């Protein structure tokens, strides 16, 4: 009786090994048959990845160009603001110089008038 059980176990074990071997052979055959399609899918994925990378690089280039443009515009605005401030300062200084010159001229004219009156007074007394 013990022998019969061992034979059944051996039979089952052999059958399982044969089934496993058959599945492995079927997998290998299917894989070999599917190889061209797999290579085609792999090539397609590679081309998609390359196109994606190219688009990413293009986006980065556009962002970099945009950032450079913004920096250039900011520099131009800063230069224009500095020029306007410089022009305003120069105009203010020129106005101040003109005002000082007029004050000095007025003082000189008043002094000359005072001196003339003084000289007339002296001339009348003499």
mmCIF file of N, CA, C and O in Angstrom, residues 25-43 45:
data_model
loop_
_atom_site.group_PDB
_atom_site.id
_atom_site.type_symbol
_atom_site.label_atom_id
_atom_site.label_comp_id
_atom_site.label_asym_id
_atom_site.label_seq_id
_atom_site.Cartn_x
_atom_site.Cartn_y
_atom_site.Cartn_z
ATOM 1 N N UNK A 25 7.969 26.294 -21.843
ATOM 2 C CA UNK A 25 8.201 26.216 -23.291
ATOM 3 C C UNK A 25 7.196 27.078 -24.058
ATOM 4 O O UNK A 25 7.551 27.737 -25.038
ATOM 5 N N UNK A 26 5.946 27.081 -23.612
ATOM 6 C CA UNK A 26 4.921 27.897 -24.262
ATOM 7 C C UNK A 26 5.261 29.385 -24.089
ATOM 8 O O UNK A 26 5.113 30.181 -25.027
ATOM 9 N N UNK A 27 5.726 29.758 -22.901
ATOM 10 C CA UNK A 27 6.113 31.143 -22.657
ATOM 11 C C UNK A 27 7.272 31.544 -23.554
ATOM 12 O O UNK A 27 7.265 32.623 -24.154
ATOM 13 N N UNK A 28 8.270 30.671 -23.663
ATOM 14 C CA UNK A 28 9.426 30.974 -24.511
ATOM 15 C C UNK A 28 9.014 31.101 -25.976
ATOM 16 O O UNK A 28 9.495 31.987 -26.688
ATOM 17 N N UNK A 29 8.109 30.238 -26.416
ATOM 18 C CA UNK A 29 7.650 30.291 -27.809
ATOM 19 C C UNK A 29 6.861 31.583 -28.057
ATOM 20 O O UNK A 29 7.031 32.245 -29.088
ATOM 21 N N UNK A 30 5.989 31.925 -27.107
ATOM 22 C CA UNK A 30 5.199 33.154 -27.259
ATOM 23 C C UNK A 30 6.109 34.374 -27.247
ATOM 24 O O UNK A 30 5.908 35.326 -28.008
ATOM 25 N N UNK A 31 7.130 34.328 -26.395
ATOM 26 C CA UNK A 31 8.058 35.445 -26.319
ATOM 27 C C UNK A 31 8.854 35.587 -27.609
ATOM 28 O O UNK A 31 9.068 36.700 -28.100
ATOM 29 N N UNK A 32 9.276 34.478 -28.166
ATOM 30 C CA UNK A 32 10.020 34.511 -29.423
ATOM 31 C C UNK A 32 9.123 35.006 -30.557
ATOM 32 O O UNK A 32 9.568 35.765 -31.424
ATOM 33 N N UNK A 33 7.863 34.595 -30.548
ATOM 34 C CA UNK A 33 6.937 35.026 -31.588
ATOM 35 C C UNK A 33 6.598 36.511 -31.437
ATOM 36 O O UNK A 33 6.356 37.199 -32.430
ATOM 37 N N UNK A 34 6.591 36.997 -30.213
ATOM 38 C CA UNK A 34 6.207 38.379 -29.943
ATOM 39 C C UNK A 34 7.400 39.335 -30.003
ATOM 40 O O UNK A 34 7.230 40.539 -29.842
ATOM 41 N N UNK A 35 8.572 38.831 -30.258
ATOM 42 C CA UNK A 35 9.793 39.655 -30.249
ATOM 43 C C UNK A 35 9.726 40.843 -31.211
ATOM 44 O O UNK A 35 10.036 41.964 -30.809
ATOM 45 N N UNK A 36 9.308 40.689 -32.477
ATOM 46 C CA UNK A 36 9.248 41.859 -33.371
ATOM 47 C C UNK A 36 8.273 42.935 -32.871
ATOM 48 O O UNK A 36 8.579 44.140 -32.938
ATOM 49 N N UNK A 37 7.141 42.513 -32.356
ATOM 50 C CA UNK A 37 6.167 43.486 -31.841
ATOM 51 C C UNK A 37 6.740 44.195 -30.618
ATOM 52 O O UNK A 37 6.567 45.412 -30.439
ATOM 53 N N UNK A 38 7.439 43.452 -29.772
ATOM 54 C CA UNK A 38 8.043 44.051 -28.588
ATOM 55 C C UNK A 38 9.106 45.061 -28.995
ATOM 56 O O UNK A 38 9.174 46.167 -28.437
ATOM 57 N N UNK A 39 9.914 44.702 -29.980
ATOM 58 C CA UNK A 39 10.938 45.629 -30.454
ATOM 59 C C UNK A 39 10.303 46.880 -31.062
ATOM 60 O O UNK A 39 10.797 47.992 -30.877
ATOM 61 N N UNK A 40 9.196 46.683 -31.792
ATOM 62 C CA UNK A 40 8.501 47.832 -32.383
ATOM 63 C C UNK A 40 7.949 48.741 -31.284
ATOM 64 O O UNK A 40 8.069 49.980 -31.369
ATOM 65 N N UNK A 41 7.339 48.147 -30.241
ATOM 66 C CA UNK A 41 6.813 48.949 -29.133
ATOM 67 C C UNK A 41 7.953 49.680 -28.414
ATOM 68 O O UNK A 41 7.819 50.845 -28.051
ATOM 69 N N UNK A 42 9.055 48.985 -28.245
ATOM 70 C CA UNK A 42 10.208 49.593 -27.581
ATOM 71 C C UNK A 42 10.744 50.771 -28.407
ATOM 72 O O UNK A 42 11.058 51.830 -27.862
ATOM 73 N N UNK A 43 10.819 50.605 -29.718
ATOM 74 C CA UNK A 43 11.288 51.687 -30.580
ATOM 75 C C UNK A 43 10.304 52.864 -30.539
ATOM 76 O O UNK A 43 10.713 54.040 -30.515
ATOM 77 N N UNK A 45 8.308 53.638 -28.053
ATOM 78 C CA UNK A 45 8.471 54.303 -26.750
ATOM 79 C C UNK A 45 9.718 55.178 -26.741
ATOM 80 O O UNK A 45 9.715 56.280 -26.182
#
